[in-house]
Coordinates of C-alpha atoms in Angstrom, one line a residue:
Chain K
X8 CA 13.2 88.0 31.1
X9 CA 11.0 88.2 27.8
X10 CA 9.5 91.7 27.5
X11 CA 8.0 93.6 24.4
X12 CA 7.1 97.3 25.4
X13 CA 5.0 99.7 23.2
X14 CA 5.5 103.3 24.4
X15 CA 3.0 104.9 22.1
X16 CA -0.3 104.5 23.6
X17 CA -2.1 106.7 21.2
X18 CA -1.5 108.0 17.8
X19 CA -2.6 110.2 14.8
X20 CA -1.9 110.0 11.3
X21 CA -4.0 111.5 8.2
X22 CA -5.0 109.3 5.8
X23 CA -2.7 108.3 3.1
X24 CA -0.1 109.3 5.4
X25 CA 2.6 106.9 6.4
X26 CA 3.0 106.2 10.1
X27 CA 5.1 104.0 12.5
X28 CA 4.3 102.2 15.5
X29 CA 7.1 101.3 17.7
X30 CA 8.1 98.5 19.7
X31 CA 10.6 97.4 21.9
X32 CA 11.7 93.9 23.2
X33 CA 13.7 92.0 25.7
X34 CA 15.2 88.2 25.5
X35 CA 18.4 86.7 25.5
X36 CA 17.3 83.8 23.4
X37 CA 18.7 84.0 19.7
X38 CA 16.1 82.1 18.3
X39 CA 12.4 84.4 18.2
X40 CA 9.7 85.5 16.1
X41 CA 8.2 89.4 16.1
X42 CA 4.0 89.4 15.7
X43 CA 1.8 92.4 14.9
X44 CA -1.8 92.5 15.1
X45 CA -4.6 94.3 14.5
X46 CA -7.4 94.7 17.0
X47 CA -10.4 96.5 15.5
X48 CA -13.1 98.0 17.9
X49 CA -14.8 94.4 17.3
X50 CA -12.4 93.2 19.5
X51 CA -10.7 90.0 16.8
X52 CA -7.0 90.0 16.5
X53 CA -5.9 90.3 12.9
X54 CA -2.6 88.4 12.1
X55 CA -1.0 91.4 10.2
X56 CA 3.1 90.4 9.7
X57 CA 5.7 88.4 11.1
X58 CA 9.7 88.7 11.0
X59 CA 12.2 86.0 12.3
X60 CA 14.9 86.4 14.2
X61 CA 17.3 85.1 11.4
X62 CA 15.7 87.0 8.8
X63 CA 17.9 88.7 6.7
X64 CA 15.6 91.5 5.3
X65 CA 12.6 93.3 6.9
X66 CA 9.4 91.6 6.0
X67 CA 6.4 93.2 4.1
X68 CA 3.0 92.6 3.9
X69 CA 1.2 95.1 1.4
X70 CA 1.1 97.8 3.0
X71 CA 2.7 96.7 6.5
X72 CA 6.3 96.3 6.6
X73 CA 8.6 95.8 9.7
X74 CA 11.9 97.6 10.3
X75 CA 13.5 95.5 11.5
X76 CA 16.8 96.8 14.1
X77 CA 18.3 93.3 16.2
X78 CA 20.8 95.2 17.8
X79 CA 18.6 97.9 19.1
X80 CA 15.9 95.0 19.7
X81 CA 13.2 97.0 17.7
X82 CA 10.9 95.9 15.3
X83 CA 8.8 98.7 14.3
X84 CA 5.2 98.4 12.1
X85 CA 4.7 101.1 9.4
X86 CA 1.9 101.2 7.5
X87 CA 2.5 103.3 4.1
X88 CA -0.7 105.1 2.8
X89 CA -3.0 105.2 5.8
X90 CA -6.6 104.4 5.5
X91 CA -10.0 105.3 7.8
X92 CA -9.7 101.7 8.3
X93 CA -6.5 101.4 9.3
X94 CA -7.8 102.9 12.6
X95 CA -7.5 100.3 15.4
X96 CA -5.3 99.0 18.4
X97 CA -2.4 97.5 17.2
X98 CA -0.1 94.8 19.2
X99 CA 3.2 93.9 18.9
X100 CA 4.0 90.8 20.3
X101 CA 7.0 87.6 20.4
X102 CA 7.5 84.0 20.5
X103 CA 10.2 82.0 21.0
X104 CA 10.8 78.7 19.5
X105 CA 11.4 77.0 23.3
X106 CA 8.8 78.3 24.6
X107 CA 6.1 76.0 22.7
X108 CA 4.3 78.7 20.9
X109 CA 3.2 81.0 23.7
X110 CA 3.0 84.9 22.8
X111 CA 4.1 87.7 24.9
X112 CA 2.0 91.0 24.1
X113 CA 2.9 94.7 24.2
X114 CA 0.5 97.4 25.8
X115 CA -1.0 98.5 22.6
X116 CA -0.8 101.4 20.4
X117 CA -4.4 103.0 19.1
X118 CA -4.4 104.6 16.1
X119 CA -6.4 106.9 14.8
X120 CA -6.9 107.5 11.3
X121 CA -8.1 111.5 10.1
X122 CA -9.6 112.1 6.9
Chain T
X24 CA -6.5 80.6 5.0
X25 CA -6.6 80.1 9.0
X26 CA -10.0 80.7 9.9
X27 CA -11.1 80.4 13.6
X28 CA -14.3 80.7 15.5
X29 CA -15.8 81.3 18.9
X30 CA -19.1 81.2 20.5
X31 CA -20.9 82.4 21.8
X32 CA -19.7 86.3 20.4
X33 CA -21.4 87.4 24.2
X34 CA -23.1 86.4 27.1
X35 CA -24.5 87.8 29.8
X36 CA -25.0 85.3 33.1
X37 CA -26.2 85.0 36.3
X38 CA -23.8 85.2 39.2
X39 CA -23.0 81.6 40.1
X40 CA -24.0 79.8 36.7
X41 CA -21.3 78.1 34.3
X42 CA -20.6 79.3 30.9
X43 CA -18.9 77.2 28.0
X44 CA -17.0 79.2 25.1
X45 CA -15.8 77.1 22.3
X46 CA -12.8 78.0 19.8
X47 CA -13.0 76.0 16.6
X48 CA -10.1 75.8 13.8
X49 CA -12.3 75.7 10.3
X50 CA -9.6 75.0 7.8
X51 CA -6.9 74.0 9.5
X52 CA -5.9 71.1 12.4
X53 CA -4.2 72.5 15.2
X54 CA -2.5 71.0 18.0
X55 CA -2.0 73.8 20.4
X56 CA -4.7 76.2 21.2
X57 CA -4.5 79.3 23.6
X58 CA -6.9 81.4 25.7
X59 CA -6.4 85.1 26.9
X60 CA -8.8 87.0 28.7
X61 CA -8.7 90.9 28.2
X62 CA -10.0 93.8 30.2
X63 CA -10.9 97.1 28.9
X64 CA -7.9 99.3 27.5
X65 CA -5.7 96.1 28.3
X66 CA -3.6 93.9 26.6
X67 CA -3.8 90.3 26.0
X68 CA -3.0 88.1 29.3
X69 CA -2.5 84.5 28.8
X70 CA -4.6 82.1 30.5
X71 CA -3.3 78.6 29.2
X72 CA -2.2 76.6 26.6
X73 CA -4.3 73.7 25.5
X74 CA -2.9 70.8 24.2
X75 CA -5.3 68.3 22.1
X76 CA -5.2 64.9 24.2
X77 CA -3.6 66.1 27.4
X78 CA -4.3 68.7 30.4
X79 CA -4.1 72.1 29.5
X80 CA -1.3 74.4 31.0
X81 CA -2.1 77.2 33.2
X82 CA -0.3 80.2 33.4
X83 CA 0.1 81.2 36.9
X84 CA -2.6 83.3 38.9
X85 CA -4.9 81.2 36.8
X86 CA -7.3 78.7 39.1
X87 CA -7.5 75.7 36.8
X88 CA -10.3 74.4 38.6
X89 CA -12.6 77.6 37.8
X90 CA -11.3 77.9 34.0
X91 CA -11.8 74.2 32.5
X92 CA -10.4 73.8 29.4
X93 CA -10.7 70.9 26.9
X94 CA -9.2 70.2 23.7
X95 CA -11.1 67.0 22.5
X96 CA -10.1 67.0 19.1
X97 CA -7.6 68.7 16.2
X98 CA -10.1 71.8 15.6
X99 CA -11.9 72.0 19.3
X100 CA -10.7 73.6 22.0
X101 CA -13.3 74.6 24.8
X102 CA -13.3 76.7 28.2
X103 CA -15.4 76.7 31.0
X104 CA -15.8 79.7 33.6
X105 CA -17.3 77.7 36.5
X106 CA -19.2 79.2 39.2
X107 CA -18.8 82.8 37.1
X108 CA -18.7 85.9 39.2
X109 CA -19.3 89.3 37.9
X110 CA -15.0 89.7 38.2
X111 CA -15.2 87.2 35.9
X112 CA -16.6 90.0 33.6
X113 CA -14.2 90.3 30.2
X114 CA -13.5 89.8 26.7
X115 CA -12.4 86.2 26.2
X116 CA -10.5 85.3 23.4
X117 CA -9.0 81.7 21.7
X118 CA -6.1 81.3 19.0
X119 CA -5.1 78.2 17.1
X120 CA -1.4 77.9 15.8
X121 CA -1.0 77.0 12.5
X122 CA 2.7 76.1 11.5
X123 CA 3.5 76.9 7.7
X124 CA 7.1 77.4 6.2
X125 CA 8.8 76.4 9.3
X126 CA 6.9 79.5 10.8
X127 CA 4.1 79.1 13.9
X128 CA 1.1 81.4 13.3
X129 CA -1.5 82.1 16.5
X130 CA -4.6 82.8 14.7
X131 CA -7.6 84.3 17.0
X132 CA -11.4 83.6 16.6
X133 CA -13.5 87.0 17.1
X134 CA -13.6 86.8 21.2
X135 CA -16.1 86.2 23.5
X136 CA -17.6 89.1 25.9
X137 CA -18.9 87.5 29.1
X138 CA -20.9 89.7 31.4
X139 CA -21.5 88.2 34.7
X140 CA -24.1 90.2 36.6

């Protein structure tokens, strides 16, 4: 069965610190895709970074990158340089190709951002 | 970009009365649409996939016949809470998939906070 787990449900970095956000997930399919998102206290989902199963090297995004681990089934966000706006929940969350697009969604992580 | 929208933002209701959210894709066509609903210090549940030009697909525990959804054209995508009650109460939220680079995107509108009283 498909299964993302995020076992961090708070955490606190100081700004212009780096911090990482773990997740954990579950499928026997070969063929998937990774999601994180960004849900501000206004409640939209932000589309933050994706990494493919095949991918050969951990995908960036500015200041988001994902490590990345198949065999340990992990795909960890870190955000480098923390801002006061970086505070939010964050979800990790996967897709697979055969199952036409649908999303499976991690509990959340809430960060929190100190000056 | 991938922009999407939704309204209303909120709504507050009678117990009883129907409310319609709409989800719109603004620069992009998009087959497949999805609608979650989220309670407080949750995560995300899937409601169903909505296909533009054919019945939507209801995850299960999901009473199709209280949450109608429609998906009338490429960039429309709407969903009806019928005969609301206040455990209907929650943050309702649409995304649009946008496929670029061989890669399928869910983009969300800003959600929808129905308050049934």
């Amino acid at each position: 069965a498909q299964k993302i787990t995020q076992t961090q449900p708070g955490m606190f970095v100081q700004e212009k610190e780096a911090v990482t956000l773990d997740c954990t997930y579950d499928t026997s399919d070969p063929s998937y895709g990774l999601f994180w998102y960004k849900q501000p206290s206004s409640g939209e989902m932000i589309f933050l970074i994706y990494q493919g199963s095949y991918d050969q090297q951990n995908a960036t995004e500015g200041r988001y990158s994902l490590n990345f681990q198949k065999a340990r089934k992990s795909a960890n966000l870190v955000i480098s340089a923390s801002q006061l706006g970086d505070s939010a929940m964050y979800f990790c969350a996967m897709g697979q190709d055969n199952q036409g697009g649908k999303l499976i969604f991690g509990q959340g992580t809430e960060l929190s951002v100190k000056p | 970009g991938a922009v999407v929208s939704q309204h209303p933002s909120w709504v507050i209701c009678k117990s009883g009365t129907s409310v319609k959210i709409e989800c719109r894709s603004l620069d992009f066509q998009a087959t497949t649409m999805f609608w979650y609903r989220q309670f407080p210090k949750q995560s995300l549940m899937l409601m169903a996939t909505s296909n533009e030009g054919s019945k939507a697909t209801y995850e299960q525990g999901v009473e199709k016949d209280k949450f109608l959804i429609n998906h009338a054209s490429l960039t429309l995508s709407t969903l009806t809470v019928t005969s609301a009650h206040p455990e209907d109460s929650s943050f309702y939220t649409c995304s649009a998939s946008k496929t670029s680079g061989g890669r399928e995107t869910q983009y969300f509108g800003p959600g929808t906070r129905l308050l049934v009283l």
